[in-house]
mmCIF file of C-alpha atoms in Angstrom:
data_model
loop_
_atom_site.group_PDB
_atom_site.id
_atom_site.type_symbol
_atom_site.label_atom_id
_atom_site.label_comp_id
_atom_site.label_asym_id
_atom_site.label_seq_id
_atom_site.Cartn_x
_atom_site.Cartn_y
_atom_site.Cartn_z
ATOM 1 C CA UNK Y 975 0.000 0.000 0.000
ATOM 2 C CA UNK Y 976 1.493 3.331 -1.015
ATOM 3 C CA UNK Y 977 1.267 6.389 1.182
ATOM 4 C CA UNK Y 978 -0.216 9.579 -0.227
ATOM 5 C CA UNK Y 979 1.653 12.904 0.078
ATOM 6 C CA UNK Y 980 -0.279 13.439 3.348
ATOM 7 C CA UNK Y 981 0.946 10.058 4.627
ATOM 8 C CA UNK Y 982 -2.462 8.341 4.496
ATOM 9 C CA UNK Y 983 -3.007 4.879 3.050
ATOM 10 C CA UNK Y 984 -6.099 3.672 1.204
ATOM 11 C CA UNK Y 985 -8.272 1.761 3.631
ATOM 12 C CA UNK Y 986 -7.207 3.665 6.735
ATOM 13 C CA UNK Y 987 -10.085 4.645 8.978
ATOM 14 C CA UNK Y 988 -10.586 7.155 11.758
ATOM 15 C CA UNK Y 989 -13.267 8.038 14.276
ATOM 16 C CA UNK Y 990 -13.923 11.770 14.375
ATOM 17 C CA UNK Y 991 -16.361 14.309 15.765
ATOM 18 C CA UNK Y 992 -17.241 16.850 13.112
ATOM 19 C CA UNK Y 993 -17.489 20.444 14.365
ATOM 20 C CA UNK Y 994 -19.279 22.381 11.611
ATOM 21 C CA UNK Y 995 -19.813 25.291 14.007
ATOM 22 C CA UNK Y 996 -16.056 25.948 13.832
ATOM 23 C CA UNK Y 997 -15.882 26.195 10.032
ATOM 24 C CA UNK Y 998 -16.594 29.979 9.866
ATOM 25 C CA UNK Y 999 -13.691 30.621 12.241
ATOM 26 C CA UNK Y 1000 -11.182 28.071 10.943
ATOM 27 C CA UNK Y 1001 -12.206 27.123 7.388
ATOM 28 C CA UNK Y 1002 -10.068 29.639 5.493
ATOM 29 C CA UNK Y 1003 -6.998 28.878 7.612
ATOM 30 C CA UNK Y 1004 -7.508 25.128 7.281
ATOM 31 C CA UNK Y 1005 -7.816 25.376 3.487
ATOM 32 C CA UNK Y 1006 -4.497 27.227 3.344
ATOM 33 C CA UNK Y 1007 -2.549 25.583 6.140
ATOM 34 C CA UNK Y 1008 -3.971 22.157 6.964
ATOM 35 C CA UNK Y 1009 -3.220 19.547 4.290
ATOM 36 C CA UNK Y 1010 -5.948 17.256 5.632
ATOM 37 C CA UNK Y 1011 -8.531 19.851 4.605
ATOM 38 C CA UNK Y 1012 -7.591 19.186 0.985
ATOM 39 C CA UNK Y 1013 -8.398 15.487 1.465
ATOM 40 C CA UNK Y 1014 -11.983 16.182 2.501
ATOM 41 C CA UNK Y 1015 -11.484 16.365 6.244
ATOM 42 C CA UNK Y 1016 -13.806 18.950 7.823
ATOM 43 C CA UNK Y 1017 -13.170 20.773 11.097
ATOM 44 C CA UNK Y 1018 -13.152 17.984 13.655
ATOM 45 C CA UNK Y 1019 -11.780 16.498 16.854
ATOM 46 C CA UNK Y 1020 -10.180 13.087 16.356
ATOM 47 C CA UNK Y 1021 -11.438 10.383 18.683
ATOM 48 C CA UNK Y 1022 -9.188 7.636 17.306
ATOM 49 C CA UNK Y 1023 -6.742 7.492 14.391
ATOM 50 C CA UNK Y 1024 -5.868 5.142 12.891
ATOM 51 C CA UNK Y 1025 -8.748 2.798 13.611
ATOM 52 C CA UNK Y 1026 -9.142 -0.616 11.970
ATOM 53 C CA UNK Y 1027 -8.490 -1.136 8.258
ATOM 54 C CA UNK Y 1028 -11.685 -0.561 6.269
ATOM 55 C CA UNK Y 1029 -11.730 -4.204 5.094
ATOM 56 C CA UNK Y 1030 -12.142 -5.369 8.691
ATOM 57 C CA UNK Y 1031 -14.934 -2.963 9.660
ATOM 58 C CA UNK Y 1032 -17.870 -5.324 9.303
ATOM 59 C CA UNK Y 1033 -21.355 -5.441 10.828
ATOM 60 C CA UNK Y 1034 -19.984 -6.806 14.114
ATOM 61 C CA UNK Y 1035 -17.477 -3.949 14.439
ATOM 62 C CA UNK Y 1036 -20.163 -1.388 13.577
ATOM 63 C CA UNK Y 1037 -22.504 -2.913 16.183
ATOM 64 C CA UNK Y 1038 -19.744 -2.797 18.805
ATOM 65 C CA UNK Y 1039 -18.966 0.840 17.922
ATOM 66 C CA UNK Y 1040 -22.651 1.681 18.216
ATOM 67 C CA UNK Y 1041 -22.744 0.077 21.660
ATOM 68 C CA UNK Y 1042 -19.528 1.696 22.970
ATOM 69 C CA UNK Y 1043 -20.307 5.169 21.594
ATOM 70 C CA UNK Y 1044 -23.959 4.901 22.606
ATOM 71 C CA UNK Y 1045 -22.916 4.606 26.257
ATOM 72 C CA UNK Y 1046 -21.955 8.292 26.122
ATOM 73 C CA UNK Y 1047 -24.521 11.060 26.194
ATOM 74 C CA UNK Y 1048 -24.389 14.055 23.858
ATOM 75 C CA UNK Y 1049 -22.449 16.966 25.342
ATOM 76 C CA UNK Y 1050 -21.747 20.633 24.822
ATOM 77 C CA UNK Y 1051 -18.239 21.823 24.069
ATOM 78 C CA UNK Y 1052 -16.625 25.227 23.786
ATOM 79 C CA UNK Y 1053 -13.496 26.175 21.863
ATOM 80 C CA UNK Y 1054 -12.326 29.339 23.584
ATOM 81 C CA UNK Y 1055 -8.566 29.132 23.315
ATOM 82 C CA UNK Y 1056 -5.863 27.919 21.012
ATOM 83 C CA UNK Y 1057 -2.910 25.714 21.753
ATOM 84 C CA UNK Y 1058 0.169 24.435 19.961
ATOM 85 C CA UNK Y 1059 2.092 21.312 19.231
ATOM 86 C CA UNK Y 1060 5.368 21.631 17.303
ATOM 87 C CA UNK Y 1061 4.365 22.986 13.886
ATOM 88 C CA UNK Y 1062 0.642 22.869 14.631
ATOM 89 C CA UNK Y 1063 -1.978 25.352 15.878
ATOM 90 C CA UNK Y 1064 -5.218 23.989 17.286
ATOM 91 C CA UNK Y 1065 -8.357 24.907 19.176
ATOM 92 C CA UNK Y 1066 -8.699 23.252 22.565
ATOM 93 C CA UNK Y 1067 -12.113 21.782 23.437
ATOM 94 C CA UNK Y 1068 -13.474 22.544 26.883
ATOM 95 C CA UNK Y 1069 -14.301 20.236 28.460
ATOM 96 C CA UNK Y 1070 -12.023 17.703 26.856
ATOM 97 C CA UNK Y 1071 -12.903 14.842 29.233
ATOM 98 C CA UNK Y 1072 -15.801 13.514 27.103
ATOM 99 C CA UNK Y 1073 -13.466 13.183 24.110
ATOM 100 C CA UNK Y 1074 -10.836 11.490 26.285
ATOM 101 C CA UNK Y 1075 -13.393 9.004 27.633
ATOM 102 C CA UNK Y 1076 -14.535 8.112 24.113
ATOM 103 C CA UNK Y 1077 -10.936 7.563 22.993
ATOM 104 C CA UNK Y 1078 -10.072 5.506 26.066
ATOM 105 C CA UNK Y 1079 -13.111 3.229 25.789
ATOM 106 C CA UNK Y 1080 -12.715 2.628 22.064
ATOM 107 C CA UNK Y 1081 -8.965 1.984 22.403
ATOM 108 C CA UNK Y 1082 -9.670 -0.377 25.297
ATOM 109 C CA UNK Y 1083 -12.205 -2.302 23.183
ATOM 110 C CA UNK Y 1084 -9.789 -2.434 20.201
ATOM 111 C CA UNK Y 1085 -6.271 -2.574 21.710
ATOM 112 C CA UNK Y 1086 -4.884 -3.363 18.238
ATOM 113 C CA UNK Y 1087 -5.757 0.242 17.291
ATOM 114 C CA UNK Y 1088 -3.963 2.466 19.821
ATOM 115 C CA UNK Y 1089 -4.384 6.228 19.322
ATOM 116 C CA UNK Y 1090 -1.872 7.545 16.759
ATOM 117 C CA UNK Y 1091 -0.396 4.064 16.503
ATOM 118 C CA UNK Y 1092 0.931 4.437 20.038
ATOM 119 C CA UNK Y 1093 3.321 7.223 18.962
ATOM 120 C CA UNK Y 1094 1.647 10.093 20.831
ATOM 121 C CA UNK Y 1095 -0.462 10.587 23.894
ATOM 122 C CA UNK Y 1096 -3.882 11.613 22.551
ATOM 123 C CA UNK Y 1097 -4.796 15.221 23.294
ATOM 124 C CA UNK Y 1098 -8.242 16.293 22.075
ATOM 125 C CA UNK Y 1099 -7.866 19.191 19.631
ATOM 126 C CA UNK Y 1100 -9.243 20.766 16.464
ATOM 127 C CA UNK Y 1101 -6.389 21.401 14.018
ATOM 128 C CA UNK Y 1102 -6.352 24.856 12.424
ATOM 129 C CA UNK Y 1103 -2.907 25.177 10.812
ATOM 130 C CA UNK Y 1104 0.219 23.129 10.209
ATOM 131 C CA UNK Y 1105 3.496 24.850 9.424
ATOM 132 C CA UNK Y 1106 6.925 25.115 10.987
ATOM 133 C CA UNK Y 1107 6.886 28.867 10.385
ATOM 134 C CA UNK Y 1108 6.200 30.182 13.882
ATOM 135 C CA UNK Y 1109 5.421 33.683 12.588
ATOM 136 C CA UNK Y 1110 2.597 32.268 10.443
ATOM 137 C CA UNK Y 1111 1.201 30.318 13.402
ATOM 138 C CA UNK Y 1112 1.345 33.479 15.523
ATOM 139 C CA UNK Y 1113 -0.498 35.465 12.835
ATOM 140 C CA UNK Y 1114 -3.216 32.815 12.513
ATOM 141 C CA UNK Y 1115 -3.553 32.569 16.281
ATOM 142 C CA UNK Y 1116 -3.976 36.337 16.651
ATOM 143 C CA UNK Y 1117 -6.544 36.591 13.869
ATOM 144 C CA UNK Y 1118 -8.407 33.516 15.079
ATOM 145 C CA UNK Y 1119 -8.816 34.914 18.597
ATOM 146 C CA UNK Y 1120 -11.454 37.426 17.488
ATOM 147 C CA UNK Y 1121 -13.698 34.544 16.336
ATOM 148 C CA UNK Y 1122 -13.636 32.703 19.643
ATOM 149 C CA UNK Y 1123 -15.336 31.165 21.453
ATOM 150 C CA UNK Y 1124 -17.033 28.612 19.239
ATOM 151 C CA UNK Y 1125 -19.724 26.515 20.893
ATOM 152 C CA UNK Y 1126 -20.974 23.161 19.650
ATOM 153 C CA UNK Y 1127 -23.059 20.195 20.701
ATOM 154 C CA UNK Y 1128 -21.545 16.768 20.145
ATOM 155 C CA UNK Y 1129 -24.160 14.138 19.330
ATOM 156 C CA UNK Y 1130 -22.311 11.628 17.125
ATOM 157 C CA UNK Y 1131 -18.978 10.146 16.117
ATOM 158 C CA UNK Y 1132 -18.248 9.487 12.437
ATOM 159 C CA UNK Y 1133 -16.319 6.579 11.002
ATOM 160 C CA UNK Y 1134 -14.384 7.913 8.006
ATOM 161 C CA UNK Y 1135 -12.282 6.000 5.494
ATOM 162 C CA UNK Y 1136 -9.484 7.122 3.204
ATOM 163 C CA UNK Y 1137 -10.175 5.837 -0.333
ATOM 164 C CA UNK Y 1138 -6.763 6.741 -1.746
ATOM 165 C CA UNK Y 1139 -7.780 10.273 -2.758
ATOM 166 C CA UNK Y 1140 -9.805 11.609 0.141
ATOM 167 C CA UNK Y 1141 -11.658 10.872 3.340
ATOM 168 C CA UNK Y 1142 -15.293 9.759 3.119
ATOM 169 C CA UNK Y 1143 -17.866 9.178 5.817
ATOM 170 C CA UNK Y 1144 -18.650 5.492 6.153
ATOM 171 C CA UNK Y 1145 -21.013 5.603 9.165
ATOM 172 C CA UNK Y 1146 -22.197 7.808 12.024
ATOM 173 C CA UNK Y 1147 -22.757 6.565 15.557
ATOM 174 C CA UNK Y 1148 -25.093 8.473 17.860
ATOM 175 C CA UNK Y 1149 -24.148 9.295 21.388
ATOM 176 C CA UNK Y 1150 -26.775 8.795 23.962
ATOM 177 C CA UNK Y 1151 -28.648 6.318 25.926
ATOM 178 C CA UNK Y 1152 -30.688 7.620 28.868
ATOM 179 C CA UNK Y 1153 -28.305 5.991 31.373
ATOM 180 C CA UNK Y 1154 -25.123 7.216 29.681
ATOM 181 C CA UNK Y 1155 -22.860 9.737 31.450
ATOM 182 C CA UNK Y 1156 -22.832 13.221 29.941
ATOM 183 C CA UNK Y 1157 -24.498 16.611 30.045
ATOM 184 C CA UNK Y 1158 -27.214 16.104 27.392
#
């Protein structure tokens, strides 16, 4: 399997929470400075990447995802501040605990799919820009601040698959059973 210029391989999957409410604030910056935007990835918070290869995501896996994700209630999130990793500017979700719980439970259920392949400790974030030019990141951060905070309600997690050219939604899993923890 050949990697694309973005490093993705056909058949890779991810579990993400789309945040369309953030698009007005981050869309232009993401188009310019986030290569994943050019592969069809909307503003989002990653729950788990990479997940299982698309060929192994069958009805049983989808049913298990539905059960695990369904244990969590919908929640409200606010993106009021930015943060940085080396070469990356992001918006920090507050609270981030619901995202962390989703990641932990899914990774526990599928230990063969550790977050980021086990390379990084998962930190919930919404990527805005990727560049090693610190002055560009500082400019984006300053201009982005006037559009914050962004508020959203999280009610589902999407399974997306890379088809060799771009990311496509394969399924959506609703959060929320009446006995699930959360802030509905």
